[in-house]
Amino acid sequence: MTAPDTAVVVTGAASGIGWGIASLLLSRGTGVVAVDRNADRLAQLAREHDGRPLSTVEADLGSGAGCAAALAAIEATGRPISGLVNNAGIGTTSPYLESDYETARTAMAVNVLAGMELTRGLLPGMIARGGGSVVNISSIAAHLGGGIFGDTTYAASKGAVLSFTRGIAREFGPAGIRCNSVAPGAVITPMNEHLADQHGERVRGMVPLGRLGTVEDIAATVAFLLSDEAAYISGSTFTVDGGMSRP
Ligand SMILES: NC(=O)c1ccc[n+]([C@@H]2O[C@H](COP(=O)([O-])OP(=O)(O)OC[C@H]3O[C@@H](n4cnc5c(N)ncnc54)[C@H](O)[C@@H]3O)[C@@H](O)[C@H]2O)c1
């Protein structure tokens, strides 16, 4: 599915895990369409991967209109899309009774609805070309109900990602679409580096493998799920957390 003339859409590719996923795919010769709201960082990604098959799309995925604009810009690249990584996300870290509707609405919009909209927009083309692979980035917070790196609202949004994944796998498996989730543990990125200063040592102590995760750890799993090596895997959640969420 990663033929040189096709591309994988990676959202949130201007930072952290998404940057790592885009970089790994590009280093392997896979075409990437990187989508993010951060134009400066997208430009930096393009500079670092000069000469590689990368297109960038600046879009704010926090609204239906923003997702529609992103889909139009992806189509305008003219690149056949064979894979989609719904990675763009925001963290929320409030005691639940101190959070509010607007915070929850924003988290749901970016963490859940954006992936649902991009999937809806890109599936018809993928199906017409014989199938493809969708990878949704969830979190171990979905299983743990939140914790140090995310609150109840964040956990709820990441749990919705898991159910969405199973729905797409069930509904579109017959059309050749595979859909899986990756649930990272504690990976230090710009999303949570302020918490890492506070809690990094304690979290490390909670990880059986004795270290925090890297963007490369997550990117390797995503690249596997996009590849034909994962041809019989769909509807699954891959937890990549050094054993942190296991008993
Ligand atoms: N870092 C971790 O420990 C961890 C753990 C579990 C899950 N995750 C998930 O991994 C994904 C990536 O997180 P990260 O740690 O790399 O975060 P990050 O903050 O480093 O990167 C997130 C990217 O998403 C983009 N983005 C956010 N809102 C957007 C919007 N409305 N429109 C377009 N782009 C938007 C940001 O600009 C940024 O480039 C997220 O879904 C996050 O929930 C992260």
XYZ file of N, CA and C and ligand atoms in Angstrom:
785
model
N 0.812 -1.220 0.000
C 0.000 0.000 0.000
C 0.841 1.264 0.000
N 2.156 1.093 0.110
C 2.995 2.284 0.125
C 3.780 2.419 -1.182
N 3.062 2.208 -2.296
C 3.690 2.377 -3.605
C 4.186 3.809 -3.738
N 5.297 4.016 -4.492
C 5.911 5.335 -4.542
C 4.999 6.432 -5.069
N 3.988 6.077 -5.856
C 3.125 7.111 -6.421
C 1.971 7.466 -5.498
N 1.865 6.810 -4.343
C 0.783 7.131 -3.408
C 1.366 7.845 -2.190
N 0.469 8.351 -1.345
C 0.936 9.071 -0.159
C 0.069 8.738 1.041
N 0.656 8.913 2.212
C -0.048 8.738 3.480
C -0.277 10.128 4.069
N -1.509 10.416 4.467
C -1.819 11.678 5.152
C -1.513 11.509 6.635
N -0.705 12.411 7.173
C -0.386 12.395 8.603
C -0.830 13.727 9.193
N -1.811 13.701 10.104
C -2.237 14.957 10.734
C -1.398 15.221 11.987
N -1.278 16.490 12.327
C -0.444 16.851 13.471
C 1.026 16.541 13.219
N 1.437 16.663 11.959
C 2.785 16.243 11.568
C 3.849 17.300 11.848
N 3.444 18.453 12.390
C 4.415 19.531 12.597
C 5.123 19.451 13.939
N 4.831 18.411 14.707
C 5.422 18.339 16.049
C 5.410 16.892 16.539
N 6.231 16.614 17.510
C 6.160 15.394 18.304
C 6.003 14.095 17.530
N 4.989 13.334 17.917
C 4.768 12.001 17.353
C 4.470 12.075 15.858
N 3.644 13.047 15.449
C 3.317 13.177 14.029
C 4.547 13.491 13.190
N 5.401 14.360 13.719
C 6.672 14.677 13.036
C 7.497 13.394 12.888
N 7.532 12.608 13.960
C 8.300 11.349 13.923
C 7.737 10.370 12.910
N 6.411 10.290 12.833
C 5.775 9.372 11.868
C 6.087 9.827 10.441
N 5.879 11.120 10.175
C 6.144 11.644 8.825
C 7.605 11.419 8.440
N 8.507 11.671 9.378
C 9.939 11.541 9.082
C 10.319 10.103 8.776
N 9.769 9.152 9.551
C 10.097 7.743 9.300
C 9.568 7.304 7.939
N 8.319 7.667 7.636
C 7.743 7.273 6.343
C 8.561 7.857 5.194
N 8.911 9.138 5.309
C 9.678 9.790 4.239
C 11.053 9.155 4.076
N 11.673 8.792 5.200
C 13.012 8.186 5.130
C 12.967 6.833 4.437
N 11.773 6.216 4.424
C 11.609 4.922 3.754
C 11.088 5.075 2.333
N 10.959 6.320 1.888
C 10.533 6.564 0.507
C 9.034 6.636 0.321
N 8.275 6.584 1.427
C 6.818 6.683 1.335
C 6.410 8.145 1.210
N 5.500 8.442 0.295
C 4.997 9.795 0.150
C 4.146 10.187 1.344
N 4.239 11.443 1.743
C 3.494 11.943 2.910
C 2.811 13.259 2.551
N 1.564 13.405 2.978
C 0.908 14.712 3.000
C 0.759 15.079 4.476
N 1.521 16.063 4.906
C 1.556 16.470 6.311
C 0.550 17.587 6.533
N -0.380 17.373 7.473
C -1.430 18.361 7.756
C -1.246 18.882 9.179
N -1.271 20.191 9.331
C -1.149 20.775 10.674
C -1.589 22.236 10.599
N -1.876 22.802 11.774
C -2.233 24.227 11.803
C -1.000 25.103 11.957
N 0.141 24.491 12.250
C 1.361 25.250 12.505
C 2.190 25.385 11.219
N 1.991 26.497 10.513
C 2.628 26.683 9.206
C 4.151 26.737 9.312
N 4.656 27.403 10.347
C 6.113 27.546 10.487
C 6.783 26.182 10.631
N 6.187 25.352 11.468
C 6.782 24.032 11.704
C 6.612 23.116 10.480
N 5.513 23.300 9.740
C 5.367 22.533 8.495
C 6.480 22.910 7.519
N 6.785 24.201 7.480
C 7.852 24.670 6.583
C 9.187 24.071 7.018
N 9.379 23.974 8.324
C 10.619 23.369 8.834
C 10.703 21.888 8.456
N 9.550 21.193 8.575
C 9.516 19.778 8.171
C 9.905 19.647 6.703
N 9.359 20.542 5.875
C 9.657 20.496 4.441
C 11.142 20.748 4.183
N 11.722 21.714 4.940
C 13.158 21.991 4.763
C 13.990 20.772 5.138
N 13.632 20.133 6.245
C 14.414 18.982 6.710
C 14.291 17.788 5.770
N 13.212 17.757 4.993
C 13.003 16.613 4.094
C 13.022 17.060 2.635
N 13.800 18.079 2.373
C 13.921 18.595 1.012
C 14.292 17.447 0.062
N 13.580 17.356 -1.052
C 13.887 16.322 -2.033
C 13.108 15.036 -1.821
N 12.407 14.958 -0.714
C 11.600 13.763 -0.456
C 10.141 14.019 -0.835
N 9.343 12.940 -1.012
C 7.969 13.110 -1.536
C 6.984 13.615 -0.481
N 7.159 14.895 -0.091
C 6.342 15.499 0.960
C 5.524 16.663 0.420
N 4.223 16.663 0.735
C 3.379 17.849 0.528
C 2.904 18.301 1.895
N 2.731 19.605 2.068
C 2.226 20.101 3.350
C 0.905 20.833 3.148
N 0.041 20.690 4.140
C -1.268 21.345 4.120
C -1.462 22.038 5.457
N -1.595 23.368 5.410
C -1.878 24.105 6.645
C -3.389 24.147 6.833
N -3.854 23.621 7.961
C -5.295 23.630 8.230
C -5.526 23.484 9.723
N -6.577 24.135 10.196
C -7.009 23.959 11.580
C -8.113 22.917 11.588
N -7.847 21.772 12.184
C -8.783 20.649 12.154
C -9.809 20.711 13.285
N -9.883 21.851 13.943
C -10.776 21.978 15.093
C -12.223 22.300 14.763
N -12.564 22.330 13.480
C -13.956 22.585 13.083
C -14.264 21.804 11.813
N -15.554 21.656 11.530
C -15.952 20.975 10.308
C -15.454 21.710 9.073
N -15.518 23.046 9.128
C -15.051 23.834 7.982
C -13.542 23.661 7.788
N -12.812 23.612 8.899
C -11.360 23.419 8.803
C -11.022 22.055 8.220
N -11.777 21.042 8.610
C -11.537 19.692 8.070
C -11.859 19.658 6.577
N -12.955 20.333 6.193
C -13.322 20.366 4.770
C -12.240 21.067 3.953
N -11.693 22.154 4.513
C -10.610 22.862 3.818
C -9.377 21.967 3.704
N -9.091 21.212 4.753
C -7.942 20.297 4.708
C -8.139 19.252 3.615
N -9.361 18.695 3.545
C -9.633 17.661 2.535
C -9.489 18.224 1.123
N -9.956 19.449 0.934
C -9.830 20.072 -0.395
C -8.354 20.275 -0.746
N -7.570 20.694 0.241
C -6.142 20.929 -0.016
C -5.397 19.605 -0.252
N -5.811 18.573 0.452
C -5.189 17.247 0.221
C -5.480 16.808 -1.214
N -6.730 16.994 -1.634
C -7.095 16.599 -3.000
C -6.307 17.411 -4.021
N -6.102 18.702 -3.694
C -5.397 19.589 -4.626
C -3.925 19.198 -4.810
N -3.372 18.418 -3.880
C -1.988 17.954 -4.077
C -1.922 16.989 -5.253
N -3.100 16.398 -5.609
C -3.144 15.476 -6.748
C -2.546 14.117 -6.440
N -2.268 13.863 -5.172
C -1.601 12.609 -4.827
C -2.629 11.566 -4.381
N -2.602 10.374 -4.979
C -3.511 9.324 -4.532
C -3.172 8.929 -3.102
N -4.164 8.905 -2.237
C -3.930 8.641 -0.812
C -4.188 7.158 -0.516
N -3.193 6.511 0.072
C -3.317 5.080 0.391
C -3.389 4.839 1.897
N -3.091 5.859 2.693
C -3.113 5.674 4.144
C -3.404 6.985 4.842
N -3.916 6.874 6.059
C -4.257 8.063 6.851
C -3.866 7.802 8.298
N -3.131 8.742 8.874
C -2.784 8.653 10.298
C -3.435 9.842 11.001
N -4.479 9.550 11.773
C -5.179 10.600 12.532
C -4.456 10.785 13.857
N -3.510 11.707 13.851
C -2.613 11.898 15.001
C -2.804 13.237 15.696
N -3.277 14.259 14.983
C -3.400 15.588 15.601
C -4.228 15.468 16.869
N -3.748 16.086 17.927
C -4.493 15.993 19.177
C -4.058 17.070 20.145
N -4.916 17.300 21.117
C -4.589 18.239 22.190
C -4.821 17.543 23.527
N -4.043 17.935 24.516
C -4.200 17.379 25.849
C -5.060 18.294 26.710
N -5.748 17.712 27.681
C -6.457 18.510 28.691
C -6.091 17.937 30.051
N -5.874 18.813 31.009
C -5.367 18.370 32.315
C -6.013 19.140 33.458
N -7.343 19.059 33.575
C -8.023 19.740 34.686
C -8.759 18.726 35.546
N -8.863 18.983 36.855
C -9.825 18.212 37.640
C -11.193 18.369 36.973
N -11.962 17.285 36.898
C -13.155 17.307 36.050
C -14.133 18.416 36.429
N -14.331 18.625 37.698
C -15.324 19.625 38.116
C -14.846 21.052 37.864
N -13.570 21.193 37.531
C -13.060 22.531 37.179
C -13.005 22.730 35.669
N -13.330 21.682 34.897
C -13.324 21.829 33.436
C -14.711 22.300 32.992
N -14.821 22.610 31.714
C -16.106 23.135 31.252
C -16.452 22.599 29.871
N -17.623 22.967 29.422
C -18.154 22.453 28.158
C -17.237 22.796 26.990
N -16.737 24.035 26.975
C -15.936 24.484 25.838
C -14.640 23.678 25.735
N -14.027 23.385 26.895
C -12.800 22.578 26.885
C -13.086 21.192 26.313
N -14.209 20.599 26.760
C -14.568 19.266 26.279
C -14.888 19.300 24.781
N -15.602 20.346 24.365
C -15.977 20.451 22.945
C -14.737 20.553 22.060
N -13.766 21.351 22.504
C -12.546 21.507 21.719
C -11.761 20.195 21.666
N -11.667 19.523 22.811
C -10.932 18.248 22.835
C -11.595 17.224 21.923
N -12.905 17.158 21.989
C -13.618 16.201 21.133
C -13.456 16.569 19.655
N -13.499 17.864 19.362
C -13.388 18.302 17.962
C -12.052 17.877 17.364
N -10.972 18.119 18.096
C -9.646 17.833 17.524
C -9.310 16.339 17.659
N -9.558 15.778 18.846
C -9.103 14.408 19.111
C -9.988 13.340 18.475
N -11.246 13.673 18.236
C -12.180 12.659 17.707
C -12.747 13.072 16.343
N -13.430 14.224 16.305
C -14.187 14.567 15.099
C -13.294 14.824 13.895
N -12.117 15.386 14.114
C -11.220 15.652 12.979
C -10.859 14.340 12.278
N -10.513 13.330 13.067
C -10.183 12.030 12.467
C -11.373 11.418 11.764
N -12.560 11.597 12.350
C -13.767 11.052 11.715
C -14.021 11.754 10.380
N -13.835 13.070 10.345
C -14.088 13.823 9.108
C -13.073 13.471 8.023
N -11.796 13.413 8.397
C -10.785 13.099 7.383
C -10.961 11.678 6.859
N -11.326 10.768 7.757
C -11.569 9.397 7.319
C -12.741 9.363 6.339
N -13.825 10.062 6.690
C -14.992 10.079 5.794
C -14.618 10.653 4.420
N -13.783 11.672 4.432
C -13.424 12.312 3.169
C -12.474 11.486 2.321
N -11.600 10.734 2.965
C -10.550 10.036 2.204
C -10.891 8.587 1.868
N -11.825 7.984 2.611
C -12.134 6.570 2.363
C -12.602 6.279 0.934
N -13.510 7.091 0.353
C -13.988 6.731 -0.988
C -12.844 6.573 -2.006
N -11.882 7.471 -1.957
C -10.755 7.366 -2.885
C -9.907 6.137 -2.594
N -9.685 5.849 -1.317
C -8.891 4.680 -0.956
C -9.597 3.403 -1.411
N -10.904 3.354 -1.211
C -11.671 2.164 -1.613
C -11.629 2.010 -3.134
N -11.771 3.126 -3.838
C -11.757 3.065 -5.306
C -10.432 2.535 -5.833
N -9.358 2.778 -5.058
C -8.035 2.293 -5.489
C -7.714 0.910 -4.918
N -8.714 0.259 -4.293
C -8.514 -1.132 -3.852
C -8.303 -1.305 -2.365
N -8.276 -0.208 -1.608
C -8.165 -0.342 -0.148
C -7.082 0.542 0.421
N -6.850 0.409 1.712
C -5.850 1.242 2.375
C -5.869 1.002 3.870
N -5.072 1.793 4.559
C -4.904 1.596 6.005
C -5.097 2.920 6.744
N -5.899 2.886 7.797
C -6.110 4.055 8.654
C -5.564 3.714 10.032
N -4.756 4.610 10.586
C -4.230 4.421 11.945
C -4.629 5.626 12.786
N -5.314 5.359 13.880
C -5.769 6.427 14.773
C -4.932 6.427 16.039
N -4.449 7.597 16.437
C -3.637 7.672 17.649
C -4.539 7.914 18.845
N -4.629 6.901 19.695
C -5.391 6.995 20.932
C -4.406 7.301 22.059
N -4.549 6.666 23.196
C -3.654 6.871 24.343
C -3.968 5.809 25.383
N -2.976 5.468 26.216
C -3.307 4.558 27.320
C -4.286 5.232 28.283
N -4.426 6.557 28.187
C -5.422 7.258 29.010
C -6.816 6.718 28.749
N -7.059 6.180 27.530
C -8.376 5.627 27.210
C -8.697 4.452 28.130
N -7.666 3.673 28.493
C -7.867 2.496 29.353
C -7.780 2.863 30.824
N -6.904 3.820 31.127
C -6.643 4.145 32.538
C -7.586 5.216 33.076
N -8.354 5.841 32.181
C -9.236 6.937 32.614
C -8.478 8.231 32.840
N -7.346 8.351 32.188
C -6.520 9.561 32.378
C -5.381 9.257 33.337
N -4.879 10.285 33.979
C -3.740 10.095 34.882
C -2.813 11.270 34.789
N -1.549 11.019 34.962
C -0.578 12.111 35.034
C -0.585 12.970 33.778
N -0.676 12.327 32.590
C -0.547 13.071 31.348
C -1.885 13.361 30.665
N -2.992 13.268 31.381
C -4.267 13.587 30.748
C -5.391 13.415 31.744
N -6.468 14.170 31.539
C -7.553 14.120 32.514
C -8.710 13.261 31.998
N -9.834 13.338 32.687
C -11.007 12.529 32.328
C -11.518 12.883 30.935
N -11.525 14.164 30.616
C -11.998 14.602 29.290
C -11.108 14.031 28.194
N -9.793 14.110 28.408
C -8.846 13.563 27.434
C -9.084 12.064 27.283
N -9.262 11.355 28.423
C -9.498 9.908 28.376
C -10.752 9.589 27.574
N -11.809 10.377 27.779
C -13.062 10.137 27.055
C -12.856 10.303 25.555
N -12.088 11.330 25.169
C -11.858 11.543 23.734
C -11.044 10.395 23.142
N -10.072 9.906 23.894
C -9.220 8.837 23.357
C -9.940 7.492 23.364
N -10.915 7.329 24.282
C -11.750 6.134 24.251
C -12.649 6.126 23.021
N -13.161 7.295 22.663
C -13.999 7.396 21.465
C -13.205 6.992 20.215
N -11.917 7.321 20.216
C -11.061 6.956 19.076
C -11.024 5.427 18.905
N -10.991 4.696 20.016
C -10.938 3.232 19.932
C -12.229 2.671 19.330
N -13.371 3.208 19.743
C -14.654 2.721 19.214
C -14.802 3.084 17.739
N -14.364 4.291 17.396
C -14.403 4.700 15.987
C -13.563 3.735 15.137
N -12.401 3.389 15.663
C -11.512 2.470 14.941
C -12.220 1.142 14.654
N -12.882 0.605 15.669
C -13.552 -0.685 15.476
C -14.697 -0.558 14.478
N -15.399 0.578 14.527
C -16.498 0.785 13.585
C -16.017 0.803 12.146
N -14.953 1.559 11.896
C -14.424 1.638 10.522
C -13.912 0.273 10.073
N -13.230 -0.448 10.971
C -12.712 -1.777 10.615
C -13.860 -2.714 10.232
N -14.932 -2.653 11.005
C -16.076 -3.527 10.741
C -16.783 -3.133 9.443
N -17.030 -1.838 9.298
C -17.864 -1.405 8.175
C -17.130 -1.463 6.837
N -15.814 -1.188 6.866
C -15.104 -1.058 5.589
C -14.061 -2.141 5.342
N -13.966 -3.119 6.246
C -13.082 -4.262 5.973
C -13.408 -4.927 4.644
N -14.689 -5.165 4.365
C -15.028 -5.805 3.090
C -14.586 -4.998 1.876
N -14.347 -3.702 2.059
C -13.897 -2.857 0.942
C -12.363 -2.731 0.915
N -11.688 -3.507 1.753
C -10.217 -3.496 1.718
C -9.577 -2.466 2.625
N -10.359 -1.897 3.527
C -9.804 -0.898 4.452
C -9.459 -1.576 5.777
N -8.223 -1.393 6.221
C -7.840 -1.804 7.572
C -7.799 -0.556 8.450
N -8.216 -0.704 9.691
C -8.204 0.447 10.597
C -7.786 -0.031 11.982
N -6.764 0.591 12.530
C -6.219 0.202 13.837
C -5.901 1.444 14.662
N -5.777 1.234 15.968
C -5.377 2.320 16.870
C -4.008 2.017 17.457
N -3.277 3.069 17.733
C -2.053 2.966 18.529
C -2.275 3.783 19.797
N -2.018 3.159 20.938
C -2.191 3.840 22.225
C -0.819 4.027 22.867
N -0.234 5.218 22.685
C 1.087 5.456 23.293
C 0.960 5.623 24.808
N 2.063 5.316 25.490
C 2.180 5.635 26.901
C 2.763 7.024 27.048
N 3.741 7.192 27.923
C 4.329 8.509 28.182
C 5.475 8.779 27.211
N 5.216 9.658 26.271
C 6.218 10.050 25.272
C 6.432 11.551 25.436
N 7.649 11.952 25.682
C 7.880 13.377 25.919
C 7.920 14.126 24.584
N 6.937 15.008 24.420
C 6.819 15.838 23.221
C 6.385 17.223 23.696
N 6.304 18.192 22.788
C 5.854 19.521 23.222
C 4.506 19.495 23.935
N 3.658 18.470 23.667
C 2.349 18.422 24.332
C 2.480 18.305 25.843
N 3.502 17.608 26.301
C 3.531 17.311 27.740
C 4.881 17.559 28.405
N 5.776 18.281 27.719
C 7.112 18.423 28.311
C 7.089 19.197 29.631
N 6.091 20.090 29.777
C 5.992 20.822 31.047
C 5.662 19.854 32.186
N 4.893 18.793 31.878
C 4.567 17.813 32.903
C 5.737 16.867 33.155
N 6.523 16.663 32.107
C 7.670 15.763 32.246
C 8.659 16.287 33.277
N 8.848 17.622 33.292
C 9.760 18.202 34.279
C 9.284 17.853 35.688
N 7.962 17.924 35.849
C 7.347 17.702 37.154
C 7.309 16.221 37.533
N 6.951 15.368 36.539
C 6.602 13.977 36.855
C 7.492 12.937 36.174
N 8.441 13.391 35.350
C 9.208 12.463 34.514
C 9.821 11.299 35.275
N 10.466 11.613 36.402
C 11.162 10.573 37.166
C 10.176 9.554 37.719
N 9.052 10.063 38.234
C 8.024 9.186 38.803
C 7.437 8.275 37.710
N 7.182 8.848 36.534
C 6.599 8.058 35.447
C 7.580 6.977 35.017
N 8.857 7.351 34.901
C 9.879 6.372 34.502
C 9.831 5.165 35.444
N 9.626 5.437 36.705
C 9.553 4.364 37.708
C 8.333 3.474 37.541
N 7.336 3.967 36.808
C 6.113 3.180 36.589
C 6.202 2.327 35.323
N 7.300 2.478 34.567
C 7.415 1.780 33.279
C 8.335 0.570 33.451
N 7.812 -0.642 33.270
C 8.653 -1.828 33.434
C 9.932 -1.788 32.591
N 9.870 -1.208 31.396
C 11.085 -1.148 30.570
C 12.022 -0.012 30.993
N 11.616 0.775 31.986
C 12.540 1.693 32.648
C 12.866 2.976 31.918
N 12.071 3.336 30.926
C 12.318 4.611 30.246
C 11.013 5.148 29.693
N 11.011 6.444 29.389
C 9.871 7.044 28.706
C 9.928 6.660 27.229
N 8.788 6.791 26.563
C 8.751 6.450 25.143
C 9.354 7.546 24.278
N 9.700 7.161 23.051
C 10.204 8.134 22.080
C 9.232 8.200 20.898
N 9.313 9.281 20.156
C 8.444 9.380 18.974
C 8.783 8.256 17.990
N 10.040 7.814 18.008
C 10.433 6.725 17.106
C 9.739 5.421 17.483
N 9.547 5.192 18.804
C 8.826 3.984 19.240
C 7.425 3.948 18.627
N 6.761 5.095 18.647
C 5.386 5.152 18.142
C 5.387 5.083 16.612
N 6.311 5.812 15.995
C 6.357 5.859 14.529
C 6.587 4.474 13.938
N 7.427 3.671 14.591
C 7.725 2.333 14.066
C 6.465 1.475 14.037
N 5.640 1.604 15.079
C 4.400 0.811 15.143
C 3.417 1.289 14.083
N 3.317 2.601 13.922
C 2.400 3.149 12.917
C 2.837 2.710 11.511
N 4.139 2.786 11.230
C 4.633 2.393 9.901
C 4.322 0.919 9.628
N 4.472 0.091 10.672
C 4.130 -1.336 10.524
C 2.654 -1.490 10.164
N 1.782 -0.784 10.881
C 0.337 -0.925 10.652
C -0.068 -0.398 9.275
N 0.679 0.555 8.745
C 0.391 1.062 7.400
C 0.849 0.081 6.323
N 1.799 -0.769 6.677
C 2.456 -1.603 5.663
C 1.684 -2.889 5.385
N 2.057 -3.553 4.301
C 1.432 -4.831 3.960
C 1.811 -5.932 4.940
N 2.842 -5.706 5.748
C 3.180 -6.700 6.776
C 2.040 -6.845 7.787
N 1.195 -5.843 7.867
C 0.052 -5.877 8.795
C -1.242 -6.210 8.052
N -1.122 -6.934 6.920
C -2.266 -7.143 6.025
C -3.465 -7.812 6.689
N -3.237 -8.566 7.775
C -4.369 -9.280 8.410
C -4.718 -8.666 9.760
N -4.296 -7.439 9.998
C -4.563 -6.779 11.284
C -5.543 -5.634 11.060
N -6.689 -5.715 11.714
C -7.660 -4.626 11.628
C -8.540 -4.622 12.869
N -8.944 -3.441 13.285
C -9.811 -3.295 14.459
C -9.062 -3.439 15.772
N -7.726 -3.452 15.705
C -6.916 -3.705 16.905
C -6.379 -2.415 17.512
N -6.031 -2.516 18.778
C -5.328 -1.426 19.459
C -3.947 -1.912 19.839
N -2.925 -1.193 19.404
C -1.546 -1.528 19.768
C -1.093 -0.577 20.872
N -0.891 -1.105 22.056
C -0.413 -0.308 23.175
C 1.111 -0.263 23.109
N 1.656 0.956 23.103
C 3.116 1.120 22.993
C 3.546 1.969 24.179
N 3.792 1.310 25.305
C 3.985 2.051 26.561
C 5.039 1.448 27.488
N 5.884 0.582 26.934
C 6.943 -0.013 27.759
C 6.400 -0.890 28.880
N 5.131 -1.286 28.751
C 4.518 -2.147 29.770
C 3.814 -1.382 30.877
N 3.777 -0.052 30.743
C 3.276 0.811 31.826
C 1.841 0.503 32.249
N 0.962 0.201 31.278
C -0.446 0.028 31.631
C -0.811 -1.428 31.879
N 0.208 -2.301 31.914
C -0.045 -3.714 32.181
C 0.092 -3.979 33.666
N -0.628 -4.981 34.177
C -0.505 -5.286 35.614
C 0.887 -5.792 35.967
N 3.020 12.549 23.995
C 2.416 11.570 24.652
O 2.855 11.097 25.706
C 1.154 10.985 24.093
C 0.622 9.863 24.724
C -0.528 9.290 24.234
C -1.124 9.820 23.114
N -0.609 10.915 22.519
C -1.299 11.420 21.323
O -0.377 11.516 20.260
C -0.796 12.551 19.357
C 0.372 13.490 19.112
O 0.724 14.103 20.336
P 2.128 14.785 20.591
O 2.562 14.396 21.951
O 3.038 14.543 19.426
O 1.662 16.319 20.669
P 2.280 17.656 20.030
O 1.607 18.756 20.762
O 3.769 17.608 20.041
O 1.784 17.598 18.528
C 0.427 17.726 18.199
C 0.336 18.345 16.809
O -1.053 18.444 16.481
C -1.272 19.729 15.933
N -2.637 20.171 16.184
C -3.235 20.342 17.397
N -4.463 20.847 17.225
C -4.637 20.997 15.886
C -5.684 21.498 15.096
N -6.809 21.996 15.627
N -5.541 21.495 13.750
C -4.398 21.035 13.190
N -3.360 20.570 13.886
C -3.480 20.554 15.232
C -0.297 20.656 16.630
O -0.052 21.845 15.906
C 0.924 19.765 16.740
O 1.766 19.893 15.624
C -1.992 13.229 20.025
O -3.189 12.706 19.481
C -1.863 12.828 21.476
O -3.103 12.834 22.159
C 0.516 11.518 22.982
